[in-house]
Short mmCIF file of C-alpha atoms and ligand atoms in Angstrom, two decimals:
data_model
loop_
_atom_site.label_atom_id
_atom_site.label_comp_id
_atom_site.label_asym_id
_atom_site.label_seq_id
_atom_site.Cartn_x
_atom_site.Cartn_y
_atom_site.Cartn_z
CA MET A 18 0.00 0.00 0.00
CA THR A 19 1.43 3.34 -0.90
CA ALA A 20 1.00 6.29 1.43
CA ASN A 21 -1.53 8.03 -0.80
CA LEU A 22 -3.93 5.08 -0.44
CA LEU A 23 -4.05 5.54 3.33
CA PRO A 24 -7.07 7.37 4.69
CA THR A 25 -6.36 10.89 5.83
CA PHE A 26 -7.13 12.66 9.10
CA PRO A 27 -9.42 12.30 11.00
CA THR A 28 -9.78 8.64 9.98
CA SER A 29 -6.04 8.20 10.14
CA ARG A 30 -4.44 9.12 13.46
CA PRO A 31 -0.86 7.79 13.67
CA ARG A 32 -0.71 8.86 17.32
CA ARG A 33 -3.06 5.97 18.22
CA LEU A 34 -0.05 3.66 17.85
CA ARG A 35 2.10 5.83 20.10
CA LYS A 36 -0.37 6.04 22.95
CA SER A 37 1.40 3.90 25.56
CA PRO A 38 4.77 2.24 26.07
CA GLU A 39 3.12 -1.15 25.50
CA ILE A 40 1.56 -0.16 22.18
CA ARG A 41 4.80 1.47 21.08
CA ALA A 42 6.66 -1.74 21.91
CA LEU A 43 4.11 -3.73 19.91
CA VAL A 44 4.70 -1.75 16.73
CA ARG A 45 8.45 -1.23 17.13
CA GLU A 46 10.20 -2.25 13.92
CA THR A 47 13.83 -2.47 15.03
CA HIS A 48 15.00 -4.29 18.12
CA LEU A 49 18.51 -3.83 19.39
CA SER A 50 20.02 -6.73 21.32
CA PRO A 51 23.39 -7.46 22.93
CA LYS A 52 23.53 -10.33 20.40
CA ASP A 53 24.02 -7.73 17.66
CA PHE A 54 27.25 -6.47 19.17
CA ILE A 55 30.91 -7.20 18.55
CA PHE A 56 33.20 -5.60 21.14
CA PRO A 57 36.68 -4.42 20.07
CA LEU A 58 39.52 -5.31 22.44
CA PHE A 59 43.05 -3.89 22.40
CA VAL A 60 45.75 -6.17 23.72
CA ARG A 61 49.37 -5.47 24.54
CA HIS A 62 52.39 -7.17 26.08
CA GLY A 63 53.15 -6.85 29.78
CA LYS A 64 51.67 -7.82 33.12
CA ASP A 65 48.61 -6.51 34.92
CA ILE A 66 47.89 -3.76 32.40
CA LYS A 67 44.52 -2.09 32.10
CA GLN A 68 45.37 1.21 30.54
CA GLU A 69 42.65 3.64 29.57
CA ILE A 70 42.89 5.25 26.14
CA SER A 71 42.78 8.96 26.75
CA SER A 72 40.67 9.82 23.71
CA MET A 73 38.29 6.89 24.36
CA PRO A 74 37.11 7.04 27.99
CA GLY A 75 36.05 3.60 29.22
CA ILE A 76 38.11 1.71 26.62
CA TYR A 77 41.36 0.06 27.66
CA GLN A 78 44.46 -1.67 26.41
CA TRP A 79 44.72 -5.01 28.21
CA SER A 80 47.56 -7.36 29.00
CA VAL A 81 46.68 -10.99 28.39
CA ASP A 82 46.73 -11.89 32.11
CA ASN A 83 43.88 -9.43 32.67
CA LEU A 84 41.70 -10.67 29.84
CA ALA A 85 39.87 -13.52 31.57
CA ASP A 86 37.75 -11.28 33.84
CA GLU A 87 36.96 -8.94 30.99
CA ILE A 88 35.84 -11.84 28.78
CA LYS A 89 33.62 -13.18 31.57
CA GLU A 90 32.00 -9.77 31.92
CA ILE A 91 31.43 -9.50 28.16
CA SER A 92 29.81 -12.96 28.07
CA THR A 93 27.64 -12.22 31.08
CA LEU A 94 26.32 -9.16 29.29
CA GLY A 95 25.21 -11.42 26.42
CA ILE A 96 27.71 -10.10 23.87
CA PRO A 97 28.67 -13.03 21.62
CA ALA A 98 31.85 -11.78 19.93
CA VAL A 99 35.01 -9.73 20.26
CA ILE A 100 37.39 -8.37 17.64
CA LEU A 101 41.06 -8.19 18.58
CA PHE A 102 43.65 -5.53 17.85
CA GLY A 103 47.22 -6.07 18.97
CA ILE A 104 49.98 -3.70 19.95
CA PRO A 105 53.25 -5.55 19.29
CA ASN A 106 56.46 -5.41 21.29
CA LYS A 107 58.45 -4.15 18.37
CA LYS A 108 57.41 -2.58 15.10
CA ASP A 109 59.32 -3.09 11.84
CA PRO A 110 58.76 -2.35 8.13
CA ILE A 111 56.78 -5.57 7.55
CA GLY A 112 55.29 -6.16 10.97
CA ILE A 113 56.58 -9.64 11.62
CA GLU A 114 54.96 -10.05 15.04
CA ASN A 115 51.67 -10.08 13.14
CA TYR A 116 52.31 -13.70 12.14
CA ASP A 117 54.44 -14.79 15.08
CA PRO A 118 52.84 -17.80 16.85
CA GLY A 119 53.80 -16.10 20.15
CA GLY A 120 52.50 -12.68 19.03
CA ILE A 121 50.20 -10.65 21.21
CA VAL A 122 47.01 -11.40 19.29
CA GLN A 123 47.83 -15.11 19.12
CA GLN A 124 48.32 -15.16 22.91
CA ALA A 125 45.09 -13.27 23.45
CA ILE A 126 43.09 -15.64 21.25
CA GLN A 127 44.34 -18.61 23.26
CA GLU A 128 43.55 -16.93 26.56
CA ILE A 129 40.03 -15.99 25.45
CA LYS A 130 39.28 -19.47 24.11
CA HIS A 131 40.66 -20.95 27.32
CA THR A 132 38.40 -18.68 29.41
CA ASN A 133 35.30 -19.16 27.26
CA PRO A 134 35.42 -21.46 24.24
CA GLU A 135 32.04 -20.15 23.10
CA MET A 136 33.17 -16.54 22.75
CA VAL A 137 33.42 -15.83 19.03
CA VAL A 138 36.90 -14.49 18.37
CA ILE A 139 37.38 -12.28 15.34
CA THR A 140 40.79 -10.88 14.43
CA ASP A 141 41.51 -7.68 12.57
CA VAL A 142 43.92 -8.54 9.78
CA CYS A 143 46.04 -5.57 8.77
CA LEU A 144 49.62 -4.40 8.98
CA CYS A 145 49.17 -0.91 10.40
CA GLU A 146 49.42 -1.77 14.09
CA TYR A 147 52.61 -3.71 13.43
CA THR A 148 54.60 -1.62 10.98
CA ASP A 149 57.06 1.03 12.17
CA HIS A 150 55.72 3.43 9.52
CA GLY A 151 52.09 2.78 10.55
CA HIS A 152 50.90 1.94 7.06
CA CYS A 153 48.60 -0.95 6.19
CA GLY A 154 51.06 -2.75 3.97
CA ILE A 155 54.59 -3.00 2.68
CA LEU A 156 55.80 0.32 1.34
CA ASN A 157 57.57 1.08 -1.90
CA HIS A 158 60.46 2.12 0.28
CA GLY A 159 64.12 1.66 1.05
CA PRO A 160 67.09 0.70 -1.10
CA GLU A 161 65.14 -1.99 -2.94
CA ARG A 162 62.29 0.41 -3.73
CA PRO A 163 60.72 -1.79 -6.36
CA TYR A 164 58.60 0.65 -8.32
CA ASN A 165 60.32 3.82 -9.47
CA ASN A 166 57.11 5.20 -10.87
CA LEU A 167 55.26 5.07 -7.53
CA PRO A 168 55.82 7.27 -4.47
CA GLU A 169 57.82 5.91 -1.54
CA ASP A 170 54.81 5.81 0.76
CA TYR A 171 52.74 3.80 -1.71
CA VAL A 172 51.36 0.63 -0.12
CA LEU A 173 52.38 -2.21 -2.42
CA ASN A 174 49.42 -4.41 -3.15
CA ASP A 175 50.52 -7.91 -4.05
CA GLU A 176 53.55 -7.88 -1.76
CA THR A 177 51.18 -7.03 1.10
CA LEU A 178 48.85 -9.89 0.15
CA ASP A 179 51.71 -12.31 0.76
CA VAL A 180 52.02 -11.04 4.34
CA LEU A 181 48.25 -11.15 4.95
CA ARG A 182 48.20 -14.83 3.98
CA LYS A 183 50.68 -15.60 6.76
CA VAL A 184 48.79 -13.48 9.26
CA VAL A 185 45.45 -15.24 8.81
CA ILE A 186 46.96 -18.69 9.04
CA SER A 187 48.72 -17.70 12.23
CA HIS A 188 45.51 -16.27 13.72
CA VAL A 189 43.40 -19.31 12.93
CA LYS A 190 46.08 -21.70 14.18
CA ALA A 191 45.86 -19.85 17.48
CA GLY A 192 42.07 -20.41 17.48
CA ALA A 193 40.40 -17.43 15.79
CA ASP A 194 36.91 -18.17 14.46
CA ILE A 195 36.62 -15.37 11.94
CA VAL A 196 39.24 -13.24 10.21
CA ALA A 197 38.50 -9.65 9.29
CA PRO A 198 40.86 -8.14 6.71
CA SER A 199 40.72 -4.36 7.10
CA GLY A 200 43.44 -2.99 4.85
CA MET A 201 41.44 -2.40 1.64
CA ILE A 202 44.16 -4.21 -0.31
CA ASP A 203 42.88 -5.37 -3.71
CA GLY A 204 42.31 -9.12 -3.83
CA MET A 205 42.68 -9.60 -0.05
CA VAL A 206 39.52 -11.65 0.38
CA GLY A 207 40.38 -13.98 -2.49
CA VAL A 208 43.91 -14.77 -1.36
CA ILE A 209 42.80 -15.20 2.24
CA ARG A 210 40.04 -17.62 1.19
CA GLN A 211 42.52 -19.55 -0.91
CA SER A 212 45.15 -19.70 1.84
CA LEU A 213 42.60 -20.84 4.42
CA ASP A 214 41.25 -23.54 2.13
CA GLU A 215 44.71 -24.81 1.24
CA ALA A 216 45.55 -25.10 4.94
CA GLN A 217 42.27 -26.96 5.60
CA PHE A 218 40.65 -24.05 7.34
CA GLU A 219 37.68 -24.06 4.98
CA HIS A 220 35.36 -23.73 8.01
CA ILE A 221 36.84 -20.33 8.98
CA SER A 222 34.82 -17.38 7.73
CA ILE A 223 35.89 -14.01 6.39
CA LEU A 224 34.33 -10.81 7.62
CA SER A 225 35.54 -8.35 5.03
CA TYR A 226 35.95 -4.67 5.76
CA ALA A 227 34.65 -4.46 2.20
CA ILE A 228 33.70 -0.81 2.25
CA LYS A 229 36.07 1.18 4.37
CA TYR A 230 36.30 4.89 3.89
CA SER A 231 39.32 7.04 4.46
CA SER A 232 37.84 8.69 7.53
CA PHE A 233 38.91 11.28 10.08
CA PHE A 234 36.66 9.42 12.52
CA TYR A 235 39.45 6.84 13.04
CA GLY A 236 41.52 9.39 14.97
CA PRO A 237 41.08 7.99 18.49
CA PHE A 238 41.64 4.40 17.30
CA ARG A 239 45.08 5.37 16.17
CA ASP A 240 45.84 6.36 19.79
CA ALA A 241 44.35 3.09 21.02
CA ALA A 242 46.28 0.90 18.60
CA GLU A 243 49.32 3.17 18.57
CA SER A 244 49.15 3.06 14.78
CA PRO A 245 49.03 6.53 13.25
CA PRO A 246 50.75 6.63 9.87
CA ALA A 247 54.20 8.20 10.46
CA PHE A 248 53.73 10.20 7.24
CA GLY A 249 51.12 10.47 4.52
CA ASP A 250 47.62 9.07 4.78
CA ARG A 251 45.56 6.05 3.72
CA LYS A 252 43.86 7.60 0.72
CA SER A 253 45.58 5.33 -1.81
CA HIS A 254 43.68 2.30 -0.46
CA GLN A 255 40.73 3.45 1.68
CA MET A 256 37.71 4.90 -0.11
CA ASP A 257 36.88 8.51 -0.78
CA PRO A 258 33.98 9.59 1.49
CA ALA A 259 32.36 11.24 -1.50
CA ASN A 260 31.72 7.93 -3.30
CA SER A 261 28.83 5.51 -3.11
CA ARG A 262 28.81 3.78 -6.51
CA GLU A 263 32.35 2.69 -5.77
CA ALA A 264 31.00 0.94 -2.66
CA LEU A 265 28.97 -1.34 -4.93
CA ARG A 266 32.10 -2.26 -6.83
CA GLU A 267 34.08 -3.00 -3.66
CA ALA A 268 31.25 -5.14 -2.30
CA ALA A 269 30.82 -7.03 -5.58
CA LEU A 270 34.51 -7.94 -5.68
CA ASP A 271 34.52 -9.19 -2.10
CA VAL A 272 31.35 -11.22 -2.61
CA LYS A 273 32.89 -12.88 -5.68
CA GLU A 274 36.13 -13.52 -3.78
CA GLY A 275 34.24 -15.37 -1.07
CA ALA A 276 33.47 -12.96 1.77
CA ASP A 277 31.04 -14.47 4.27
CA PHE A 278 30.09 -11.12 5.79
CA LEU A 279 30.38 -7.60 4.43
CA MET A 280 31.18 -4.56 6.51
CA VAL A 281 30.67 -0.84 6.08
CA LYS A 282 32.90 1.47 8.08
CA PRO A 283 32.39 4.02 9.63
CA ALA A 284 28.69 3.64 10.44
CA LEU A 285 26.81 6.81 11.36
CA PRO A 286 28.08 9.13 8.60
CA TYR A 287 27.52 6.26 6.11
CA LEU A 288 24.00 5.03 6.86
CA ASP A 289 23.10 5.49 3.19
CA ILE A 290 25.86 3.05 2.26
CA ILE A 291 24.68 0.52 4.85
CA ARG A 292 21.21 0.70 3.32
CA LEU A 293 22.58 0.40 -0.22
CA ILE A 294 24.61 -2.70 0.59
CA ARG A 295 21.79 -4.28 2.58
CA GLN A 296 19.46 -3.88 -0.41
CA THR A 297 22.01 -5.03 -2.98
CA TYR A 298 23.18 -8.12 -1.05
CA PRO A 299 20.24 -9.35 1.01
CA GLU A 300 21.87 -12.80 1.14
CA LEU A 301 24.90 -11.81 3.21
CA PRO A 302 25.08 -10.74 6.83
CA LEU A 303 26.11 -7.12 7.03
CA ALA A 304 28.22 -5.57 9.77
CA ALA A 305 28.80 -1.89 10.44
CA TYR A 306 31.71 -0.47 12.41
CA ASN A 307 30.65 2.30 14.76
CA VAL A 308 34.20 3.63 14.91
CA SER A 309 36.32 5.28 17.57
CA GLY A 310 35.51 8.87 16.59
CA GLU A 311 31.79 8.18 16.64
CA TYR A 312 32.24 6.79 20.17
CA SER A 313 34.42 9.63 21.41
CA MET A 314 32.03 12.32 20.15
CA LEU A 315 29.14 10.98 22.20
CA LYS A 316 31.34 10.31 25.22
CA ALA A 317 32.72 13.84 25.16
CA ALA A 318 29.31 15.45 24.81
CA ALA A 319 27.91 13.26 27.59
CA ALA A 320 30.86 14.08 29.87
CA ASN A 321 30.10 17.76 29.39
CA GLY A 322 26.45 17.20 30.22
CA TRP A 323 25.44 18.26 26.71
CA LEU A 324 23.77 14.99 25.71
CA ASP A 325 22.06 12.18 27.56
CA GLU A 326 24.50 9.32 27.03
CA LYS A 327 22.18 6.33 27.27
CA GLY A 328 19.63 8.05 25.05
CA VAL A 329 21.98 9.03 22.25
CA VAL A 330 23.94 5.78 22.29
CA LEU A 331 20.86 3.56 22.00
CA GLU A 332 19.39 5.86 19.37
CA ALA A 333 22.59 5.81 17.32
CA LEU A 334 22.94 2.03 17.52
CA THR A 335 19.27 1.52 16.66
CA SER A 336 19.73 3.76 13.63
CA ILE A 337 22.64 1.66 12.39
CA LYS A 338 20.49 -1.46 12.68
CA ARG A 339 17.47 0.24 11.11
CA ALA A 340 19.62 1.26 8.13
CA GLY A 341 20.30 -2.43 7.53
CA ALA A 342 23.20 -3.69 9.64
CA ASP A 343 22.80 -7.08 11.29
CA LEU A 344 25.90 -6.70 13.43
CA ILE A 345 27.51 -3.65 14.98
CA LEU A 346 31.13 -3.40 16.01
CA THR A 347 30.96 -0.85 18.77
CA TYR A 348 32.92 0.43 21.77
CA HIS A 349 29.53 1.13 23.38
CA ALA A 350 28.73 -2.61 23.39
CA LYS A 351 29.14 -3.28 27.10
CA GLU A 352 27.30 -0.21 28.32
CA ALA A 353 24.59 -0.59 25.71
CA ALA A 354 24.10 -4.27 26.57
CA ALA A 355 23.68 -3.36 30.24
CA TRP A 356 21.16 -0.61 29.40
CA LEU A 357 19.18 -2.94 27.12
CA GLU A 358 18.86 -5.42 29.98
CA THR A 359 17.14 -2.85 32.14
CA ASN A 360 15.42 -0.83 29.44
CA SER A 361 11.88 0.37 29.70
CA ASN A 362 10.19 2.18 26.85
C1 PBG B 2 43.08 -0.97 10.55
C2 PBG B 2 41.91 -0.51 11.31
C3 PBG B 2 41.57 0.80 11.66
C4 PBG B 2 40.38 0.74 12.37
C5 PBG B 2 40.01 -0.61 12.44
N1 PBG B 2 40.96 -1.35 11.74
C6 PBG B 2 42.35 2.06 11.50
C7 PBG B 2 42.61 2.67 10.21
O1 PBG B 2 42.20 2.20 9.15
O2 PBG B 2 43.29 3.66 10.25
C8 PBG B 2 39.64 1.91 12.93
C9 PBG B 2 38.58 1.59 13.92
C10 PBG B 2 38.10 2.74 14.70
O3 PBG B 2 38.35 3.92 14.42
O4 PBG B 2 37.43 2.46 15.69
N2 PBG B 2 43.73 -2.03 11.19
#
């Protein structure tokens, strides 16, 4: 029925359906649940560390020995999954700790699975937290600079794919359930699928950061993961915020390469893209990453008393789901899950 077939006032009175909390609940179209959330965790070497990230109040870097209690709390809140980001001991041009069996993420995966085998463990697969230059791949840099016609800070594509292959195998050997390549390197999903299958990890799924924009909203994350690019930016691989047709192309490639889930990132400034991908690929689960800057904005406004934190957070997360996301990666996950438990209308 199109809107112009509906009777008009006074026959039609939309307010009838808003009369009481019970009636509003009956006609509510979007229901947020802790089961929709994936909580990002930052892990680092050391003992007894729980270090707050200054630009992300309430979010911490953890040492592995402190993870068990945190994981128990996350499970008790009904959140089914975490995504891991590691801060290595030592950074280098390639980021070798990324595929070290004793690396920080590998240790964290084992600790989480030991604490709660049911917790779904997703790993972010990228080079930027591990490289000394902070870029998401191997650079066209140094004495061997392979491509004279490209700038020195150009992230080399196929050379980087070879590193990503090693990283995913190392993560799944440690026990990861899902790998999430986030570097926007061409062909990443295809080579990861192939490497997993060849190593008999055909049951491991790929959550592709298929549509990742080059966004200023990642600012606080780069404090959290200690991964700001030492020079330059990520515009040669992440997408231009001005583009939406290009999002269709990125998604199509990842679907063909075997992605099991698609992701749009960031979330709130890109709700149109979430809707577009949801409508174009109804078959695939869709995740949205409510990124660090989106979190910090609401936290800062709430800390100043300018916004009601619970209200704006639940409204923002509901909007991401309403736009079409099935899953939301969010730093608000724990607080939101607790509020949803006790929510009235
Ligand atoms: C890359 C990665 C980034 C984020 C998630 N994975 C940073 C970047 O691309 O610069 C950002 C997440 C956030 O801002 O919360 N490994």
